[in-house]
Amino acid sequence: MDSTLLDKSRSLFIRRWGEMGASWGVSRTMAEIHALLFISNQPLCTDDLMEVLQISRGNASMNLRQLVTWGLIERVHRRGDRKEYFVAESDVWRMFETITRERRRREIEPIIETIGKCREMLKEELKGVKDERRKDIKEFQRRLDDMRDFFTVVNSLFNLVVKVGESRVADVIKVLAKFER
Amino acid sequence: MDSTLLDKSRSLFIRRWGEMGASWGVSRTMAEIHALLFISNQPLCTDDLMEVLQISRGNASMNLRQLVTWGLIERVHRRGDRKEYFVAESDVWRMFETITRERRRREIEPIIETIGKCREMLKEELKGVKDERRKDIKEFQRRLDDMRDFFTVVNSLFNLVVKVGESRVADVIKVLAKFER
DNA sequence: TGGTCCTTTCAGAAACATCTGAAAGAATTA
DNA sequence: TAATTCTTTCAGATGTTTCTGAAAGGACCA
């Protein structure tokens, strides 16, 4: 009935998480399922999700599978119950690690690889080419190099966040503050 | 004719940048236009984009406007030429700043605000409530708090990268490396 | 003023992503 | 084995985003 403040805040959070997911390339429903599991104390079954989020069984099943593949949720079995239940990773930092690992593998690495390939080609092209085109090639090279450097740094930062984790958040923030001018 | 290695690497980069954009919630075409401008030495006009990317005038116009709104490209006028030309921000670090500023404003801030609202509601709810529900509420609170901490750290990191820029990021990473477990 | 050149807008078309529901599959129990 | 309970799959439906092309708008020039 969505009457208590607990219910209200649950549905508010779920809706917002869904919207955010949508603008980051995750389907709204998948993000909502994840949100619902994330804020739930106990494992939920497919029917729970269907009821709360008003989605079909097929939809729930497909999205749950994807979330399991991503490593963001897990299947849970209960003795004496045929149903399957699901729980979300509840540690935000491990969640972040999982997401960045997957996205880096699927989206950052390919672009880094592409930049590498382009650089090779340009190096080759530069060998026997007229002076006027030389300038274009050099400039393209410069921009690719900048971009590669950038991705390298971002990669290191991600690694750090993953390694540092929750426990030392306060310390890290303190150190970071020193650098801000 | 896409025959030289320069052309090949150009189209390879553009295609890959487009794919990456697509999986990060930016339309493929918009990302491709941005890629093409990013690797171009000189300003390009709408007809250039239409020809290289094989898109309609309307499509080009719409996407260019969005890119200008994002602050990722700029209009350029040439004396004695009625056409409008476009150039991309060529500094990768400023590009990153622009993108994170916009995305934080549009996507991170709303979720932080939502978490705040939820926390308020839960605090209120906790006042007059039975013992068994207390546990659920406390657990929900805990997860929201963790998530807020997480976003706080991510925010600081972004701020840091933006403020420090390329030149000193290496130093920062060195300092942060001390935190590795 | 009318003509030229270029840009913007937007209705409808096309392409794409997501969802449903029914049927098939799998596991368990009687 | 058949019945029961739950899960998965997928063809087609629905909904959303993106794109096209033609028409309208705007700036400049003669």
mmCIF file of N, CA and C in Angstrom, chain A residues 1-124:
data_model
loop_
_atom_site.group_PDB
_atom_site.id
_atom_site.type_symbol
_atom_site.label_atom_id
_atom_site.label_comp_id
_atom_site.label_asym_id
_atom_site.label_seq_id
_atom_site.Cartn_x
_atom_site.Cartn_y
_atom_site.Cartn_z
ATOM 1 N N MET A 1 0.801 -1.227 0.000
ATOM 2 C CA MET A 1 0.000 0.000 0.000
ATOM 3 C C MET A 1 0.836 1.281 0.000
ATOM 4 N N ASP A 2 2.150 1.112 0.164
ATOM 5 C CA ASP A 2 3.054 2.259 0.099
ATOM 6 C C ASP A 2 2.684 3.362 1.074
ATOM 7 N N SER A 3 2.384 2.993 2.297
ATOM 8 C CA SER A 3 1.931 4.038 3.207
ATOM 9 C C SER A 3 2.990 4.463 4.220
ATOM 10 N N THR A 4 3.761 3.525 4.726
ATOM 11 C CA THR A 4 4.754 3.925 5.729
ATOM 12 C C THR A 4 5.913 4.674 5.079
ATOM 13 N N LEU A 5 6.623 5.401 5.925
ATOM 14 C CA LEU A 5 7.795 6.116 5.422
ATOM 15 C C LEU A 5 8.850 5.135 4.922
ATOM 16 N N LEU A 6 8.923 3.983 5.573
ATOM 17 C CA LEU A 6 9.867 2.957 5.106
ATOM 18 C C LEU A 6 9.561 2.573 3.662
ATOM 19 N N ASP A 7 8.297 2.304 3.384
ATOM 20 C CA ASP A 7 7.909 1.955 2.016
ATOM 21 C C ASP A 7 8.163 3.097 1.050
ATOM 22 N N LYS A 8 7.854 4.299 1.516
ATOM 23 C CA LYS A 8 8.059 5.462 0.644
ATOM 24 C C LYS A 8 9.526 5.629 0.285
ATOM 25 N N SER A 9 10.376 5.518 1.283
ATOM 26 C CA SER A 9 11.792 5.711 0.975
ATOM 27 C C SER A 9 12.313 4.563 0.119
ATOM 28 N N ARG A 10 11.791 3.357 0.331
ATOM 29 C CA ARG A 10 12.194 2.251 -0.531
ATOM 30 C C ARG A 10 11.867 2.547 -1.983
ATOM 31 N N SER A 11 10.617 2.936 -2.215
ATOM 32 C CA SER A 11 10.248 3.104 -3.627
ATOM 33 C C SER A 11 10.934 4.325 -4.227
ATOM 34 N N LEU A 12 11.191 5.335 -3.397
ATOM 35 C CA LEU A 12 11.931 6.505 -3.901
ATOM 36 C C LEU A 12 13.325 6.103 -4.342
ATOM 37 N N PHE A 13 14.001 5.350 -3.469
ATOM 38 C CA PHE A 13 15.360 4.924 -3.798
ATOM 39 C C PHE A 13 15.377 4.051 -5.051
ATOM 40 N N ILE A 14 14.453 3.103 -5.125
ATOM 41 C CA ILE A 14 14.408 2.201 -6.283
ATOM 42 C C ILE A 14 14.199 2.984 -7.577
ATOM 43 N N ARG A 15 13.269 3.930 -7.527
ATOM 44 C CA ARG A 15 12.994 4.697 -8.739
ATOM 45 C C ARG A 15 14.229 5.476 -9.182
ATOM 46 N N ARG A 16 14.872 6.110 -8.229
ATOM 47 C CA ARG A 16 16.039 6.921 -8.571
ATOM 48 C C ARG A 16 17.199 6.079 -9.077
ATOM 49 N N TRP A 17 17.401 4.950 -8.454
ATOM 50 C CA TRP A 17 18.481 4.063 -8.879
ATOM 51 C C TRP A 17 18.211 3.579 -10.300
ATOM 52 N N GLY A 18 16.948 3.328 -10.584
ATOM 53 C CA GLY A 18 16.570 2.916 -11.933
ATOM 54 C C GLY A 18 16.865 3.994 -12.956
ATOM 55 N N GLU A 19 16.517 5.221 -12.626
ATOM 56 C CA GLU A 19 16.786 6.335 -13.540
ATOM 57 C C GLU A 19 18.276 6.495 -13.780
ATOM 58 N N MET A 20 19.034 6.424 -12.707
ATOM 59 C CA MET A 20 20.475 6.585 -12.844
ATOM 60 C C MET A 20 21.037 5.491 -13.737
ATOM 61 N N GLY A 21 20.631 4.261 -13.472
ATOM 62 C CA GLY A 21 21.080 3.158 -14.312
ATOM 63 C C GLY A 21 20.789 3.442 -15.777
ATOM 64 N N ALA A 22 19.563 3.902 -16.040
ATOM 65 C CA ALA A 22 19.152 4.151 -17.417
ATOM 66 C C ALA A 22 20.107 5.122 -18.105
ATOM 67 N N SER A 23 20.528 6.171 -17.392
ATOM 68 C CA SER A 23 21.406 7.129 -18.062
ATOM 69 C C SER A 23 22.869 6.690 -18.061
ATOM 70 N N TRP A 24 23.147 5.529 -17.473
ATOM 71 C CA TRP A 24 24.509 4.986 -17.540
ATOM 72 C C TRP A 24 24.553 3.710 -18.369
ATOM 73 N N GLY A 25 23.528 3.516 -19.186
ATOM 74 C CA GLY A 25 23.568 2.374 -20.092
ATOM 75 C C GLY A 25 23.134 1.045 -19.500
ATOM 76 N N VAL A 26 22.397 1.096 -18.380
ATOM 77 C CA VAL A 26 21.840 -0.127 -17.803
ATOM 78 C C VAL A 26 20.330 0.003 -17.898
ATOM 79 N N SER A 27 19.623 -1.077 -18.248
ATOM 80 C CA SER A 27 18.190 -0.905 -18.403
ATOM 81 C C SER A 27 17.551 -0.580 -17.049
ATOM 82 N N ARG A 28 16.536 0.257 -17.124
ATOM 83 C CA ARG A 28 15.869 0.721 -15.915
ATOM 84 C C ARG A 28 15.475 -0.451 -15.013
ATOM 85 N N THR A 29 14.853 -1.455 -15.624
ATOM 86 C CA THR A 29 14.371 -2.590 -14.831
ATOM 87 C C THR A 29 15.515 -3.322 -14.132
ATOM 88 N N MET A 30 16.597 -3.518 -14.836
ATOM 89 C CA MET A 30 17.724 -4.216 -14.222
ATOM 90 C C MET A 30 18.226 -3.428 -13.015
ATOM 91 N N ALA A 31 18.332 -2.129 -13.182
ATOM 92 C CA ALA A 31 18.791 -1.295 -12.074
ATOM 93 C C ALA A 31 17.796 -1.341 -10.914
ATOM 94 N N GLU A 32 16.502 -1.355 -11.243
ATOM 95 C CA GLU A 32 15.498 -1.394 -10.180
ATOM 96 C C GLU A 32 15.540 -2.700 -9.403
ATOM 97 N N ILE A 33 15.710 -3.791 -10.130
ATOM 98 C CA ILE A 33 15.828 -5.084 -9.448
ATOM 99 C C ILE A 33 17.038 -5.049 -8.516
ATOM 100 N N HIS A 34 18.115 -4.529 -9.030
ATOM 101 C CA HIS A 34 19.318 -4.452 -8.204
ATOM 102 C C HIS A 34 19.089 -3.595 -6.963
ATOM 103 N N ALA A 35 18.432 -2.454 -7.159
ATOM 104 C CA ALA A 35 18.158 -1.565 -6.024
ATOM 105 C C ALA A 35 17.308 -2.277 -4.981
ATOM 106 N N LEU A 36 16.263 -2.928 -5.446
ATOM 107 C CA LEU A 36 15.358 -3.607 -4.505
ATOM 108 C C LEU A 36 16.099 -4.658 -3.693
ATOM 109 N N LEU A 37 16.943 -5.419 -4.368
ATOM 110 C CA LEU A 37 17.701 -6.446 -3.648
ATOM 111 C C LEU A 37 18.727 -5.804 -2.714
ATOM 112 N N PHE A 38 19.310 -4.702 -3.178
ATOM 113 C CA PHE A 38 20.339 -4.048 -2.369
ATOM 114 C C PHE A 38 19.795 -3.551 -1.035
ATOM 115 N N ILE A 39 18.578 -3.039 -1.060
ATOM 116 C CA ILE A 39 18.044 -2.477 0.183
ATOM 117 C C ILE A 39 17.233 -3.492 0.983
ATOM 118 N N SER A 40 17.191 -4.737 0.499
ATOM 119 C CA SER A 40 16.415 -5.737 1.229
ATOM 120 C C SER A 40 17.283 -6.497 2.217
ATOM 121 N N ASN A 41 16.727 -6.678 3.356
ATOM 122 C CA ASN A 41 17.409 -7.382 4.422
ATOM 123 C C ASN A 41 17.554 -8.870 4.127
ATOM 124 N N GLN A 42 16.500 -9.438 3.559
ATOM 125 C CA GLN A 42 16.547 -10.875 3.309
ATOM 126 C C GLN A 42 16.409 -11.157 1.807
ATOM 127 N N PRO A 43 16.800 -12.377 1.408
ATOM 128 C CA PRO A 43 16.694 -12.759 0.002
ATOM 129 C C PRO A 43 15.265 -12.652 -0.503
ATOM 130 N N LEU A 44 15.116 -12.299 -1.772
ATOM 131 C CA LEU A 44 13.790 -12.208 -2.383
ATOM 132 C C LEU A 44 13.687 -13.200 -3.533
ATOM 133 N N CYS A 45 12.468 -13.675 -3.798
ATOM 134 C CA CYS A 45 12.274 -14.589 -4.927
ATOM 135 C C CYS A 45 11.674 -13.829 -6.112
ATOM 136 N N THR A 46 11.621 -14.530 -7.238
ATOM 137 C CA THR A 46 11.125 -13.913 -8.469
ATOM 138 C C THR A 46 9.745 -13.279 -8.281
ATOM 139 N N ASP A 47 8.874 -13.975 -7.573
ATOM 140 C CA ASP A 47 7.525 -13.441 -7.386
ATOM 141 C C ASP A 47 7.520 -12.140 -6.589
ATOM 142 N N ASP A 48 8.415 -12.043 -5.610
ATOM 143 C CA ASP A 48 8.526 -10.786 -4.858
ATOM 144 C C ASP A 48 8.844 -9.636 -5.808
ATOM 145 N N LEU A 49 9.844 -9.859 -6.643
ATOM 146 C CA LEU A 49 10.265 -8.812 -7.579
ATOM 147 C C LEU A 49 9.129 -8.445 -8.522
ATOM 148 N N MET A 50 8.481 -9.493 -9.052
ATOM 149 C CA MET A 50 7.379 -9.256 -9.987
ATOM 150 C C MET A 50 6.298 -8.384 -9.354
ATOM 151 N N GLU A 51 6.017 -8.676 -8.097
ATOM 152 C CA GLU A 51 4.937 -7.944 -7.440
ATOM 153 C C GLU A 51 5.332 -6.493 -7.146
ATOM 154 N N VAL A 52 6.492 -6.339 -6.541
ATOM 155 C CA VAL A 52 6.905 -4.983 -6.160
ATOM 156 C C VAL A 52 7.136 -4.093 -7.380
ATOM 157 N N LEU A 53 7.821 -4.631 -8.382
ATOM 158 C CA LEU A 53 8.184 -3.805 -9.536
ATOM 159 C C LEU A 53 7.168 -3.876 -10.677
ATOM 160 N N GLN A 54 6.171 -4.741 -10.512
ATOM 161 C CA GLN A 54 5.147 -4.882 -11.560
ATOM 162 C C GLN A 54 5.752 -5.227 -12.903
ATOM 163 N N ILE A 55 6.488 -6.336 -12.939
ATOM 164 C CA ILE A 55 7.076 -6.797 -14.197
ATOM 165 C C ILE A 55 6.707 -8.259 -14.419
ATOM 166 N N SER A 56 6.889 -8.708 -15.649
ATOM 167 C CA SER A 56 6.525 -10.090 -15.999
ATOM 168 C C SER A 56 7.599 -11.068 -15.520
ATOM 169 N N ARG A 57 7.221 -12.336 -15.496
ATOM 170 C CA ARG A 57 8.159 -13.362 -15.050
ATOM 171 C C ARG A 57 9.381 -13.439 -15.960
ATOM 172 N N GLY A 58 9.119 -13.405 -17.269
ATOM 173 C CA GLY A 58 10.227 -13.491 -18.223
ATOM 174 C C GLY A 58 11.225 -12.355 -18.040
ATOM 175 N N ASN A 59 10.682 -11.188 -17.915
ATOM 176 C CA ASN A 59 11.515 -10.002 -17.711
ATOM 177 C C ASN A 59 12.377 -10.165 -16.466
ATOM 178 N N ALA A 60 11.746 -10.557 -15.381
ATOM 179 C CA ALA A 60 12.482 -10.753 -14.131
ATOM 180 C C ALA A 60 13.596 -11.778 -14.331
ATOM 181 N N SER A 61 13.238 -12.900 -14.931
ATOM 182 C CA SER A 61 14.207 -13.978 -15.119
ATOM 183 C C SER A 61 15.426 -13.525 -15.923
ATOM 184 N N MET A 62 15.174 -12.856 -17.038
ATOM 185 C CA MET A 62 16.267 -12.389 -17.886
ATOM 186 C C MET A 62 17.188 -11.424 -17.157
ATOM 187 N N ASN A 63 16.584 -10.458 -16.496
ATOM 188 C CA ASN A 63 17.396 -9.448 -15.819
ATOM 189 C C ASN A 63 18.159 -10.031 -14.640
ATOM 190 N N LEU A 64 17.524 -10.963 -13.934
ATOM 191 C CA LEU A 64 18.223 -11.603 -12.828
ATOM 192 C C LEU A 64 19.452 -12.352 -13.338
ATOM 193 N N ARG A 65 19.257 -13.034 -14.444
ATOM 194 C CA ARG A 65 20.414 -13.763 -14.989
ATOM 195 C C ARG A 65 21.575 -12.817 -15.294
ATOM 196 N N GLN A 66 21.237 -11.710 -15.931
ATOM 197 C CA GLN A 66 22.284 -10.736 -16.253
ATOM 198 C C GLN A 66 22.986 -10.219 -15.007
ATOM 199 N N LEU A 67 22.207 -9.927 -13.988
ATOM 200 C CA LEU A 67 22.798 -9.410 -12.750
ATOM 201 C C LEU A 67 23.724 -10.446 -12.119
ATOM 202 N N VAL A 68 23.320 -11.724 -12.214
ATOM 203 C CA VAL A 68 24.183 -12.780 -11.685
ATOM 204 C C VAL A 68 25.477 -12.831 -12.505
ATOM 205 N N THR A 69 25.348 -12.736 -13.825
ATOM 206 C CA THR A 69 26.525 -12.741 -14.697
ATOM 207 C C THR A 69 27.483 -11.597 -14.356
ATOM 208 N N TRP A 70 26.900 -10.436 -14.115
ATOM 209 C CA TRP A 70 27.717 -9.285 -13.731
ATOM 210 C C TRP A 70 28.412 -9.519 -12.382
ATOM 211 N N GLY A 71 27.824 -10.393 -11.589
ATOM 212 C CA GLY A 71 28.391 -10.629 -10.262
ATOM 213 C C GLY A 71 27.839 -9.679 -9.210
ATOM 214 N N LEU A 72 26.717 -9.032 -9.531
ATOM 215 C CA LEU A 72 26.158 -8.062 -8.579
ATOM 216 C C LEU A 72 25.142 -8.694 -7.633
ATOM 217 N N ILE A 73 24.585 -9.828 -8.015
ATOM 218 C CA ILE A 73 23.682 -10.556 -7.114
ATOM 219 C C ILE A 73 24.030 -12.039 -7.142
ATOM 220 N N GLU A 74 23.479 -12.764 -6.164
ATOM 221 C CA GLU A 74 23.743 -14.208 -6.068
ATOM 222 C C GLU A 74 22.454 -14.978 -5.861
ATOM 223 N N ARG A 75 22.453 -16.218 -6.370
ATOM 224 C CA ARG A 75 21.334 -17.112 -6.095
ATOM 225 C C ARG A 75 21.483 -17.680 -4.694
ATOM 226 N N VAL A 76 20.341 -17.841 -4.021
ATOM 227 C CA VAL A 76 20.350 -18.412 -2.680
ATOM 228 C C VAL A 76 19.267 -19.482 -2.613
ATOM 229 N N HIS A 77 19.622 -20.632 -2.092
ATOM 230 C CA HIS A 77 18.617 -21.695 -1.949
ATOM 231 C C HIS A 77 18.226 -21.836 -0.486
ATOM 232 N N ARG A 78 16.951 -22.177 -0.295
ATOM 233 C CA ARG A 78 16.475 -22.396 1.069
ATOM 234 C C ARG A 78 16.038 -23.850 1.225
ATOM 235 N N ARG A 79 16.481 -24.472 2.265
ATOM 236 C CA ARG A 79 16.081 -25.866 2.539
ATOM 237 C C ARG A 79 14.558 -25.975 2.558
ATOM 238 N N GLY A 80 14.082 -27.017 1.890
ATOM 239 C CA GLY A 80 12.645 -27.268 1.904
ATOM 240 C C GLY A 80 11.814 -26.272 1.103
ATOM 241 N N ASP A 81 12.464 -25.539 0.219
ATOM 242 C CA ASP A 81 11.742 -24.570 -0.610
ATOM 243 C C ASP A 81 12.278 -24.696 -2.035
ATOM 244 N N ARG A 82 11.373 -24.926 -2.942
ATOM 245 C CA ARG A 82 11.848 -25.107 -4.321
ATOM 246 C C ARG A 82 12.245 -23.800 -4.989
ATOM 247 N N LYS A 83 11.681 -22.725 -4.502
ATOM 248 C CA LYS A 83 11.965 -21.418 -5.136
ATOM 249 C C LYS A 83 13.437 -21.042 -5.027
ATOM 250 N N GLU A 84 13.855 -20.227 -5.983
ATOM 251 C CA GLU A 84 15.194 -19.647 -5.878
ATOM 252 C C GLU A 84 15.060 -18.234 -5.326
ATOM 253 N N TYR A 85 16.000 -17.869 -4.483
ATOM 254 C CA TYR A 85 16.017 -16.517 -3.934
ATOM 255 C C TYR A 85 17.283 -15.818 -4.376
ATOM 256 N N PHE A 86 17.253 -14.514 -4.240
ATOM 257 C CA PHE A 86 18.414 -13.729 -4.670
ATOM 258 C C PHE A 86 18.812 -12.704 -3.611
ATOM 259 N N VAL A 87 20.116 -12.517 -3.472
ATOM 260 C CA VAL A 87 20.632 -11.439 -2.610
ATOM 261 C C VAL A 87 21.627 -10.614 -3.389
ATOM 262 N N ALA A 88 21.691 -9.322 -3.082
ATOM 263 C CA ALA A 88 22.670 -8.447 -3.719
ATOM 264 C C ALA A 88 23.925 -8.377 -2.857
ATOM 265 N N GLU A 89 25.028 -8.162 -3.511
ATOM 266 C CA GLU A 89 26.251 -7.807 -2.796
ATOM 267 C C GLU A 89 25.915 -6.575 -1.970
ATOM 268 N N SER A 90 26.183 -6.625 -0.657
ATOM 269 C CA SER A 90 25.748 -5.486 0.164
ATOM 270 C C SER A 90 26.896 -4.537 0.490
ATOM 271 N N ASP A 91 28.112 -4.944 0.157
ATOM 272 C CA ASP A 91 29.265 -4.071 0.395
ATOM 273 C C ASP A 91 29.453 -3.149 -0.805
ATOM 274 N N VAL A 92 29.196 -1.865 -0.587
ATOM 275 C CA VAL A 92 29.235 -0.916 -1.709
ATOM 276 C C VAL A 92 30.585 -0.924 -2.414
ATOM 277 N N TRP A 93 31.623 -1.128 -1.658
ATOM 278 C CA TRP A 93 32.958 -1.064 -2.260
ATOM 279 C C TRP A 93 33.243 -2.257 -3.144
ATOM 280 N N ARG A 94 32.745 -3.411 -2.714
ATOM 281 C CA ARG A 94 32.931 -4.568 -3.588
ATOM 282 C C ARG A 94 32.033 -4.434 -4.814
ATOM 283 N N MET A 95 30.873 -3.830 -4.598
ATOM 284 C CA MET A 95 29.976 -3.569 -5.712
ATOM 285 C C MET A 95 30.698 -2.707 -6.761
ATOM 286 N N PHE A 96 31.328 -1.661 -6.276
ATOM 287 C CA PHE A 96 32.065 -0.766 -7.170
ATOM 288 C C PHE A 96 33.173 -1.521 -7.897
ATOM 289 N N GLU A 97 33.873 -2.376 -7.151
ATOM 290 C CA GLU A 97 34.937 -3.153 -7.762
ATOM 291 C C GLU A 97 34.389 -4.012 -8.906
ATOM 292 N N THR A 98 33.283 -4.696 -8.615
ATOM 293 C CA THR A 98 32.673 -5.556 -9.626
ATOM 294 C C THR A 98 32.294 -4.768 -10.872
ATOM 295 N N ILE A 99 31.629 -3.654 -10.657
ATOM 296 C CA ILE A 99 31.178 -2.856 -11.794
ATOM 297 C C ILE A 99 32.351 -2.331 -12.604
ATOM 298 N N THR A 100 33.342 -1.768 -11.920
ATOM 299 C CA THR A 100 34.465 -1.215 -12.679
ATOM 300 C C THR A 100 35.254 -2.310 -13.377
ATOM 301 N N ARG A 101 35.388 -3.465 -12.727
ATOM 302 C CA ARG A 101 36.130 -4.539 -13.384
ATOM 303 C C ARG A 101 35.462 -4.890 -14.703
ATOM 304 N N GLU A 102 34.144 -5.101 -14.634
ATOM 305 C CA GLU A 102 33.415 -5.491 -15.837
ATOM 306 C C GLU A 102 33.440 -4.406 -16.901
ATOM 307 N N ARG A 103 33.205 -3.166 -16.478
ATOM 308 C CA ARG A 103 33.134 -2.094 -17.471
ATOM 309 C C ARG A 103 34.504 -1.823 -18.065
ATOM 310 N N ARG A 104 35.524 -1.919 -17.254
ATOM 311 C CA ARG A 104 36.853 -1.723 -17.819
ATOM 312 C C ARG A 104 37.136 -2.778 -18.872
ATOM 313 N N ARG A 105 36.806 -4.013 -18.525
ATOM 314 C CA ARG A 105 37.082 -5.103 -19.448
ATOM 315 C C ARG A 105 36.295 -4.931 -20.750
ATOM 316 N N ARG A 106 35.033 -4.549 -20.624
ATOM 317 C CA ARG A 106 34.178 -4.489 -21.803
ATOM 318 C C ARG A 106 34.285 -3.194 -22.597
ATOM 319 N N GLU A 107 34.636 -2.098 -21.896
ATOM 320 C CA GLU A 107 34.558 -0.807 -22.594
ATOM 321 C C GLU A 107 35.849 0.000 -22.608
ATOM 322 N N ILE A 108 36.615 -0.043 -21.532
ATOM 323 C CA ILE A 108 37.850 0.741 -21.529
ATOM 324 C C ILE A 108 38.963 0.022 -22.293
ATOM 325 N N GLU A 109 39.116 -1.286 -22.017
ATOM 326 C CA GLU A 109 40.181 -2.015 -22.692
ATOM 327 C C GLU A 109 40.067 -1.975 -24.213
ATOM 328 N N PRO A 110 38.869 -2.180 -24.769
ATOM 329 C CA PRO A 110 38.769 -2.087 -26.233
ATOM 330 C C PRO A 110 39.236 -0.745 -26.798
ATOM 331 N N ILE A 111 38.903 0.348 -26.096
ATOM 332 C CA ILE A 111 39.314 1.639 -26.660
ATOM 333 C C ILE A 111 40.826 1.829 -26.518
ATOM 334 N N ILE A 112 41.395 1.325 -25.427
ATOM 335 C CA ILE A 112 42.849 1.412 -25.283
ATOM 336 C C ILE A 112 43.532 0.593 -26.379
ATOM 337 N N GLU A 113 42.971 -0.586 -26.634
ATOM 338 C CA GLU A 113 43.529 -1.430 -27.686
ATOM 339 C C GLU A 113 43.449 -0.728 -29.039
ATOM 340 N N THR A 114 42.300 -0.095 -29.286
ATOM 341 C CA THR A 114 42.128 0.628 -30.545
ATOM 342 C C THR A 114 43.143 1.758 -30.680
ATOM 343 N N ILE A 115 43.342 2.486 -29.592
ATOM 344 C CA ILE A 115 44.324 3.572 -29.640
ATOM 345 C C ILE A 115 45.702 3.003 -29.996
ATOM 346 N N GLY A 116 46.035 1.863 -29.401
ATOM 347 C CA GLY A 116 47.310 1.214 -29.710
ATOM 348 C C GLY A 116 47.434 0.908 -31.200
ATOM 349 N N LYS A 117 46.381 0.303 -31.745
ATOM 350 C CA LYS A 117 46.384 -0.046 -33.166
ATOM 351 C C LYS A 117 46.564 1.185 -34.041
ATOM 352 N N CYS A 118 45.814 2.243 -33.682
ATOM 353 C CA CYS A 118 45.905 3.480 -34.467
ATOM 354 C C CYS A 118 47.325 4.029 -34.433
ATOM 355 N N ARG A 119 47.927 3.996 -33.272
ATOM 356 C CA ARG A 119 49.284 4.526 -33.149
ATOM 357 C C ARG A 119 50.248 3.751 -34.052
ATOM 358 N N GLU A 120 50.099 2.434 -34.063
ATOM 359 C CA GLU A 120 50.936 1.613 -34.942
ATOM 360 C C GLU A 120 50.783 2.038 -36.394
ATOM 361 N N MET A 121 49.541 2.155 -36.803
ATOM 362 C CA MET A 121 49.261 2.516 -38.194
ATOM 363 C C MET A 121 49.858 3.876 -38.542
ATOM 364 N N LEU A 122 49.721 4.821 -37.620
ATOM 365 C CA LEU A 122 50.225 6.164 -37.901
ATOM 366 C C LEU A 122 51.750 6.164 -37.985
ATOM 367 N N LYS A 123 52.367 5.396 -37.113
ATOM 368 C CA LYS A 123 53.827 5.286 -37.146
ATOM 369 C C LYS A 123 54.271 4.806 -38.518
ATOM 370 N N GLU A 124 53.591 3.769 -38.992
ATOM 371 C CA GLU A 124 53.894 3.188 -40.295
ATOM 372 C C GLU A 124 53.675 4.225 -41.406
#
